[in-house]
Structures are given as structure tokens and as C-alpha cells.
């Protein structure tokens, strides 16, 4: 039998805060209010009014993400939270994959279509929207940052209003790896 699915690597279940750090004005906490997979998700709250950027970052075991697709679930609880998040430009909310931190990174923009409820963010690791420093070495990704921007520094959102869950990498199967005649019409 041919396996036509994709192989995958769980990068982080995001069921607990172990290793995750919030930026200025950000608080990262475990949430069981809503989650897409596993037993929980991570709440990213913007609790201060100093800056517009609100992010969380983690150092992970180095992995080879070259020519792979990465997925991340983002939950926005309600219209009030969505209004506080600046969705006017594609790059305002993004994921950074880095090598030795996020000085050298590839950035994958979430776009302007974020909506209330669950949003599946798809990143083709081979085609970042932009890079920083010398760009990430896609064969040695060891840092992940998830970044949201508020409309104004004074905007905030409470815990459990913006949830992040289940970071996973998929290796697409090529049609050449499938056996001919393995499908029944």
C-alpha cells in the first residue's frame, strides 16, 4: 500500500509555557480555555502600553525544516481582540524561524485575513516573506518567535483572547513516491 500522506514533526504542542518567553508588554500563559490539539494552548496577552509589538519566543532543538511546510494555529476570541490587533499590513503579524536566535531569521507573514476563531497559518519554509541578518539556515532552525502588533501602544488584550497552538512541520510527499495503480476509481 502506498502512503500518500505527509510525514510530520511536532515542533511544539504548545500545551505549556516551558521555554517560552514573552516580550515587553507580553504575558505568556498556559490556557485550557480553547485549544486546537493536545490538552491546552498558549495565551499571548498584551498587558502593557509601552510598545505595539507583542511576541513570544522559544529556543527549540535544532531541526531541518528545509523544503518543508510549517503550520501553526492562532485563535482570536472576539471582535474586540481582533480590532486591537493591527491587521492592516501582511507583515504586522508573523512567525520568525531563526538560527542561533532571531538575529538571523526567516519571516513568514500571517497576512491581513486574520479572523475571529481559529486561523491556520501556513508557512512554506523555502519561501520566507522576508529575512533578517543573513537569514535562517533552514537546515538548523533552533528558534521560533510569534509576533503580533497592536494598532497603538495603548491597545491591549487580556489572557485567553489570543491563543497559539500546535506548531508542526510537514514534509510533502512527491507524486513520484506514490505507486501507480494504488487508487481504486
PDB file of C-alpha atoms in Angstrom:
ATOM      1  CA  UNK A   1       0.000   0.000   0.000  1.00  0.00           C
ATOM      2  CA  UNK A   2       1.170   3.499  -0.781  1.00  0.00           C
ATOM      3  CA  UNK A   3       1.313   6.094   1.942  1.00  0.00           C
ATOM      4  CA  UNK A   4       0.213   9.276   0.207  1.00  0.00           C
ATOM      5  CA  UNK A   5       0.041  11.400   3.345  1.00  0.00           C
ATOM      6  CA  UNK A   6       2.648  13.772   4.596  1.00  0.00           C
ATOM      7  CA  UNK A   7       5.233  12.927   7.227  1.00  0.00           C
ATOM      8  CA  UNK A   8       5.305  15.416  10.058  1.00  0.00           C
ATOM      9  CA  UNK A   9       7.318  16.621  13.019  1.00  0.00           C
ATOM     10  CA  UNK A  10       5.703  18.152  16.092  1.00  0.00           C
ATOM     11  CA  UNK A  11       7.889  21.167  16.875  1.00  0.00           C
ATOM     12  CA  UNK A  12       5.911  22.227  19.956  1.00  0.00           C
ATOM     13  CA  UNK A  13       2.485  21.117  21.185  1.00  0.00           C
ATOM     14  CA  UNK A  14       2.179  24.483  22.953  1.00  0.00           C
ATOM     15  CA  UNK A  15       0.396  22.788  25.845  1.00  0.00           C
ATOM     16  CA  UNK A  16       2.578  24.562  28.438  1.00  0.00           C
ATOM     17  CA  UNK A  17       4.876  27.567  28.723  1.00  0.00           C
ATOM     18  CA  UNK A  18       8.128  25.644  29.188  1.00  0.00           C
ATOM     19  CA  UNK A  19      10.856  27.564  27.345  1.00  0.00           C
ATOM     20  CA  UNK A  20       8.559  30.303  26.025  1.00  0.00           C
ATOM     21  CA  UNK A  21       9.344  33.914  26.952  1.00  0.00           C
ATOM     22  CA  UNK A  22       7.183  36.966  26.352  1.00  0.00           C
ATOM     23  CA  UNK A  23       8.461  40.294  25.068  1.00  0.00           C
ATOM     24  CA  UNK A  24       7.965  43.711  26.652  1.00  0.00           C
ATOM     25  CA  UNK A  25       4.243  44.171  27.381  1.00  0.00           C
ATOM     26  CA  UNK A  26       3.544  40.466  26.728  1.00  0.00           C
ATOM     27  CA  UNK A  27       2.484  37.685  29.074  1.00  0.00           C
ATOM     28  CA  UNK A  28       2.607  34.030  28.013  1.00  0.00           C
ATOM     29  CA  UNK A  29       0.482  31.573  29.974  1.00  0.00           C
ATOM     30  CA  UNK A  30      -0.953  28.091  29.586  1.00  0.00           C
ATOM     31  CA  UNK A  31      -4.611  28.044  28.600  1.00  0.00           C
ATOM     32  CA  UNK A  32      -7.238  25.334  28.638  1.00  0.00           C
ATOM     33  CA  UNK A  33      -9.979  27.791  27.592  1.00  0.00           C
ATOM     34  CA  UNK A  34      -9.662  26.789  23.939  1.00  0.00           C
ATOM     35  CA  UNK A  35      -7.153  24.642  22.110  1.00  0.00           C
ATOM     36  CA  UNK A  36      -6.956  23.023  18.721  1.00  0.00           C
ATOM     37  CA  UNK A  37      -4.944  19.908  19.582  1.00  0.00           C
ATOM     38  CA  UNK A  38      -3.488  18.358  22.711  1.00  0.00           C
ATOM     39  CA  UNK A  39      -4.564  19.431  26.196  1.00  0.00           C
ATOM     40  CA  UNK A  40      -4.043  23.186  26.014  1.00  0.00           C
ATOM     41  CA  UNK A  41      -2.692  26.157  24.115  1.00  0.00           C
ATOM     42  CA  UNK A  42      -0.607  29.218  24.890  1.00  0.00           C
ATOM     43  CA  UNK A  43      -2.242  32.519  25.706  1.00  0.00           C
ATOM     44  CA  UNK A  44      -0.329  35.564  24.462  1.00  0.00           C
ATOM     45  CA  UNK A  45      -1.724  38.612  26.265  1.00  0.00           C
ATOM     46  CA  UNK A  46      -0.658  42.193  25.599  1.00  0.00           C
ATOM     47  CA  UNK A  47      -0.639  43.537  29.129  1.00  0.00           C
ATOM     48  CA  UNK A  48       1.341  46.781  28.819  1.00  0.00           C
ATOM     49  CA  UNK A  49       1.220  50.009  26.855  1.00  0.00           C
ATOM     50  CA  UNK A  50       4.910  50.673  26.129  1.00  0.00           C
ATOM     51  CA  UNK A  51       5.208  49.197  22.607  1.00  0.00           C
ATOM     52  CA  UNK A  52       2.987  47.942  19.787  1.00  0.00           C
ATOM     53  CA  UNK A  53       4.809  44.613  19.297  1.00  0.00           C
ATOM     54  CA  UNK A  54       3.716  41.663  21.409  1.00  0.00           C
ATOM     55  CA  UNK A  55       5.599  38.408  20.983  1.00  0.00           C
ATOM     56  CA  UNK A  56       6.659  35.099  22.423  1.00  0.00           C
ATOM     57  CA  UNK A  57       9.890  33.256  21.649  1.00  0.00           C
ATOM     58  CA  UNK A  58      11.383  29.839  22.322  1.00  0.00           C
ATOM     59  CA  UNK A  59      14.675  28.075  21.647  1.00  0.00           C
ATOM     60  CA  UNK A  60      13.960  24.593  20.281  1.00  0.00           C
ATOM     61  CA  UNK A  61      16.096  21.574  19.466  1.00  0.00           C
ATOM     62  CA  UNK A  62      17.701  22.310  16.091  1.00  0.00           C
ATOM     63  CA  UNK A  63      15.716  20.792  13.246  1.00  0.00           C
ATOM     64  CA  UNK A  64      15.909  20.559   9.497  1.00  0.00           C
ATOM     65  CA  UNK A  65      12.942  22.464   8.053  1.00  0.00           C
ATOM     66  CA  UNK A  66      14.415  22.767   4.556  1.00  0.00           C
ATOM     67  CA  UNK A  67      11.773  22.284   1.832  1.00  0.00           C
ATOM     68  CA  UNK A  68       9.062  21.695   4.407  1.00  0.00           C
ATOM     69  CA  UNK A  69       5.752  23.322   5.257  1.00  0.00           C
ATOM     70  CA  UNK A  70       5.094  24.619   8.780  1.00  0.00           C
ATOM     71  CA  UNK A  71       1.653  25.095  10.301  1.00  0.00           C
ATOM     72  CA  UNK A  72       0.549  26.975  13.410  1.00  0.00           C
ATOM     73  CA  UNK A  73      -2.932  27.539  14.844  1.00  0.00           C
ATOM     74  CA  UNK A  74      -3.911  31.028  16.036  1.00  0.00           C
ATOM     75  CA  UNK A  75      -7.181  31.680  17.884  1.00  0.00           C
ATOM     76  CA  UNK A  76      -8.701  35.146  18.201  1.00  0.00           C
ATOM     77  CA  UNK A  77     -11.509  35.102  20.766  1.00  0.00           C
ATOM     78  CA  UNK A  78     -13.688  38.006  19.662  1.00  0.00           C
ATOM     79  CA  UNK A  79     -14.102  41.130  17.523  1.00  0.00           C
ATOM     80  CA  UNK A  80     -12.732  43.401  20.276  1.00  0.00           C
ATOM     81  CA  UNK A  81      -9.436  41.474  20.309  1.00  0.00           C
ATOM     82  CA  UNK A  82      -9.284  41.430  16.509  1.00  0.00           C
ATOM     83  CA  UNK A  83      -9.801  45.210  16.484  1.00  0.00           C
ATOM     84  CA  UNK A  84      -6.814  45.650  18.856  1.00  0.00           C
ATOM     85  CA  UNK A  85      -4.555  43.600  16.547  1.00  0.00           C
ATOM     86  CA  UNK A  86      -3.195  45.593  13.602  1.00  0.00           C
ATOM     87  CA  UNK A  87      -4.144  43.565  10.507  1.00  0.00           C
ATOM     88  CA  UNK A  88      -3.684  46.475   8.086  1.00  0.00           C
ATOM     89  CA  UNK A  89      -0.408  45.109   6.660  1.00  0.00           C
ATOM     90  CA  UNK A  90       0.581  41.491   5.979  1.00  0.00           C
ATOM     91  CA  UNK A  91       3.894  41.794   7.861  1.00  0.00           C
ATOM     92  CA  UNK A  92       2.443  43.173  11.116  1.00  0.00           C
ATOM     93  CA  UNK A  93       1.712  39.695  12.482  1.00  0.00           C
ATOM     94  CA  UNK A  94       4.224  36.998  11.661  1.00  0.00           C
ATOM     95  CA  UNK A  95       6.303  33.993  12.651  1.00  0.00           C
ATOM     96  CA  UNK A  96      10.089  34.101  12.671  1.00  0.00           C
ATOM     97  CA  UNK A  97      12.196  30.966  12.341  1.00  0.00           C
ATOM     98  CA  UNK A  98      15.763  31.612  13.387  1.00  0.00           C
ATOM     99  CA  UNK A  99      19.208  30.111  13.624  1.00  0.00           C
ATOM    100  CA  UNK A 100      21.007  30.874  16.914  1.00  0.00           C
ATOM    101  CA  UNK A 101      18.217  33.212  17.998  1.00  0.00           C
ATOM    102  CA  UNK A 102      16.309  35.610  15.773  1.00  0.00           C
ATOM    103  CA  UNK A 103      19.176  37.838  14.633  1.00  0.00           C
ATOM    104  CA  UNK A 104      19.353  35.655  11.520  1.00  0.00           C
ATOM    105  CA  UNK A 105      15.785  34.718  10.680  1.00  0.00           C
ATOM    106  CA  UNK A 106      13.209  33.989   8.022  1.00  0.00           C
ATOM    107  CA  UNK A 107       9.885  35.739   8.483  1.00  0.00           C
ATOM    108  CA  UNK A 108       6.507  34.346   7.435  1.00  0.00           C
ATOM    109  CA  UNK A 109       3.687  36.887   7.435  1.00  0.00           C
ATOM    110  CA  UNK A 110       0.192  35.953   8.632  1.00  0.00           C
ATOM    111  CA  UNK A 111      -1.374  38.362   6.144  1.00  0.00           C
ATOM    112  CA  UNK A 112      -4.365  40.660   6.516  1.00  0.00           C
ATOM    113  CA  UNK A 113      -7.048  37.964   6.670  1.00  0.00           C
ATOM    114  CA  UNK A 114      -6.931  37.033  10.356  1.00  0.00           C
ATOM    115  CA  UNK A 115     -10.454  36.463  11.675  1.00  0.00           C
ATOM    116  CA  UNK A 116     -12.274  35.703  14.909  1.00  0.00           C
ATOM    117  CA  UNK A 117     -11.955  31.983  15.696  1.00  0.00           C
ATOM    118  CA  UNK A 118      -9.246  29.546  14.638  1.00  0.00           C
ATOM    119  CA  UNK A 119      -6.814  30.619  11.892  1.00  0.00           C
ATOM    120  CA  UNK A 120      -4.410  28.106  10.338  1.00  0.00           C
ATOM    121  CA  UNK A 121      -1.129  29.822   9.488  1.00  0.00           C
ATOM    122  CA  UNK A 122       0.776  28.037   6.690  1.00  0.00           C
ATOM    123  CA  UNK A 123       4.451  28.766   6.099  1.00  0.00           C
ATOM    124  CA  UNK A 124       6.424  27.386   3.171  1.00  0.00           C
ATOM    125  CA  UNK A 125       9.851  27.374   4.832  1.00  0.00           C
ATOM    126  CA  UNK A 126      11.628  27.624   1.453  1.00  0.00           C
ATOM    127  CA  UNK A 127       9.918  30.922   0.605  1.00  0.00           C
ATOM    128  CA  UNK A 128      10.016  33.401   3.502  1.00  0.00           C
ATOM    129  CA  UNK A 129       8.292  36.758   3.081  1.00  0.00           C
ATOM    130  CA  UNK A 130      11.448  38.496   4.290  1.00  0.00           C
ATOM    131  CA  UNK A 131      14.710  37.728   6.085  1.00  0.00           C
ATOM    132  CA  UNK A 132      16.757  39.430   8.770  1.00  0.00           C
ATOM    133  CA  UNK A 133      20.509  39.374   9.255  1.00  0.00           C
ATOM    134  CA  UNK A 134      21.858  36.674   6.951  1.00  0.00           C
ATOM    135  CA  UNK A 135      18.557  34.766   7.037  1.00  0.00           C
ATOM    136  CA  UNK A 136      17.994  31.495   8.853  1.00  0.00           C
ATOM    137  CA  UNK A 137      19.793  28.308   7.936  1.00  0.00           C
ATOM    138  CA  UNK A 138      16.703  26.266   7.079  1.00  0.00           C
ATOM    139  CA  UNK A 139      18.552  23.050   7.954  1.00  0.00           C
ATOM    140  CA  UNK A 140      19.279  24.324  11.501  1.00  0.00           C
ATOM    141  CA  UNK A 141      16.164  26.098  12.778  1.00  0.00           C
ATOM    142  CA  UNK A 142      16.518  26.468  16.550  1.00  0.00           C
ATOM    143  CA  UNK A 143      14.388  29.477  17.456  1.00  0.00           C
ATOM    144  CA  UNK A 144      10.704  30.297  16.939  1.00  0.00           C
ATOM    145  CA  UNK A 145       9.084  33.678  17.579  1.00  0.00           C
ATOM    146  CA  UNK A 146       5.396  34.516  17.143  1.00  0.00           C
ATOM    147  CA  UNK A 147       4.777  38.259  16.799  1.00  0.00           C
ATOM    148  CA  UNK A 148       1.566  40.313  16.863  1.00  0.00           C
ATOM    149  CA  UNK A 149       1.267  44.078  16.540  1.00  0.00           C
ATOM    150  CA  UNK A 150      -1.393  46.202  18.199  1.00  0.00           C
ATOM    151  CA  UNK A 151      -2.947  49.200  16.446  1.00  0.00           C
ATOM    152  CA  UNK A 152      -1.486  51.529  19.094  1.00  0.00           C
ATOM    153  CA  UNK A 153       0.859  51.049  22.036  1.00  0.00           C
ATOM    154  CA  UNK A 154      -2.061  51.739  24.371  1.00  0.00           C
ATOM    155  CA  UNK A 155      -4.052  48.802  22.986  1.00  0.00           C
ATOM    156  CA  UNK A 156      -4.033  45.581  24.965  1.00  0.00           C
ATOM    157  CA  UNK A 157      -5.839  42.266  25.141  1.00  0.00           C
ATOM    158  CA  UNK A 158      -6.409  40.004  28.101  1.00  0.00           C
ATOM    159  CA  UNK A 159      -5.312  36.433  28.733  1.00  0.00           C
ATOM    160  CA  UNK A 160      -7.129  33.777  26.676  1.00  0.00           C
ATOM    161  CA  UNK A 161      -8.106  36.280  23.959  1.00  0.00           C
ATOM    162  CA  UNK A 162      -5.200  35.368  21.622  1.00  0.00           C
ATOM    163  CA  UNK A 163      -4.177  31.712  21.685  1.00  0.00           C
ATOM    164  CA  UNK A 164      -1.359  29.930  19.845  1.00  0.00           C
ATOM    165  CA  UNK A 165      -1.380  26.152  19.393  1.00  0.00           C
ATOM    166  CA  UNK A 166       0.359  23.198  17.819  1.00  0.00           C
ATOM    167  CA  UNK A 167       3.430  24.124  15.764  1.00  0.00           C
ATOM    168  CA  UNK A 168       4.062  21.318  13.282  1.00  0.00           C
ATOM    169  CA  UNK A 169       6.286  20.748  10.224  1.00  0.00           C
ATOM    170  CA  UNK A 170       5.125  18.623   7.296  1.00  0.00           C
ATOM    171  CA  UNK A 171       7.246  17.078   4.581  1.00  0.00           C
ATOM    172  CA  UNK A 172       5.092  16.933   1.461  1.00  0.00           C
ATOM    173  CA  UNK A 173       5.160  13.674  -0.468  1.00  0.00           C
ATOM    174  CA  UNK A 174       6.042  13.965  -4.100  1.00  0.00           C
ATOM    175  CA  UNK A 175       3.858  12.248  -6.697  1.00  0.00           C
ATOM    176  CA  UNK A 176       6.918  10.236  -7.768  1.00  0.00           C
ATOM    177  CA  UNK A 177       6.899   8.443  -4.390  1.00  0.00           C
ATOM    178  CA  UNK A 178       3.428   7.000  -4.984  1.00  0.00           C
ATOM    179  CA  UNK A 179       2.796   3.609  -6.532  1.00  0.00           C
ATOM    180  CA  UNK A 180       0.854   3.629  -9.768  1.00  0.00           C
ATOM    181  CA  UNK A 181      -2.422   1.712  -9.677  1.00  0.00           C
ATOM    182  CA  UNK A 182      -2.819   2.044  -5.918  1.00  0.00           C
ATOM    183  CA  UNK A 183      -6.062   4.007  -6.210  1.00  0.00           C
ATOM    184  CA  UNK A 184      -9.403   2.434  -6.943  1.00  0.00           C
ATOM    185  CA  UNK A 185     -11.814   4.500  -9.071  1.00  0.00           C
TER     186      UNK A 185
END
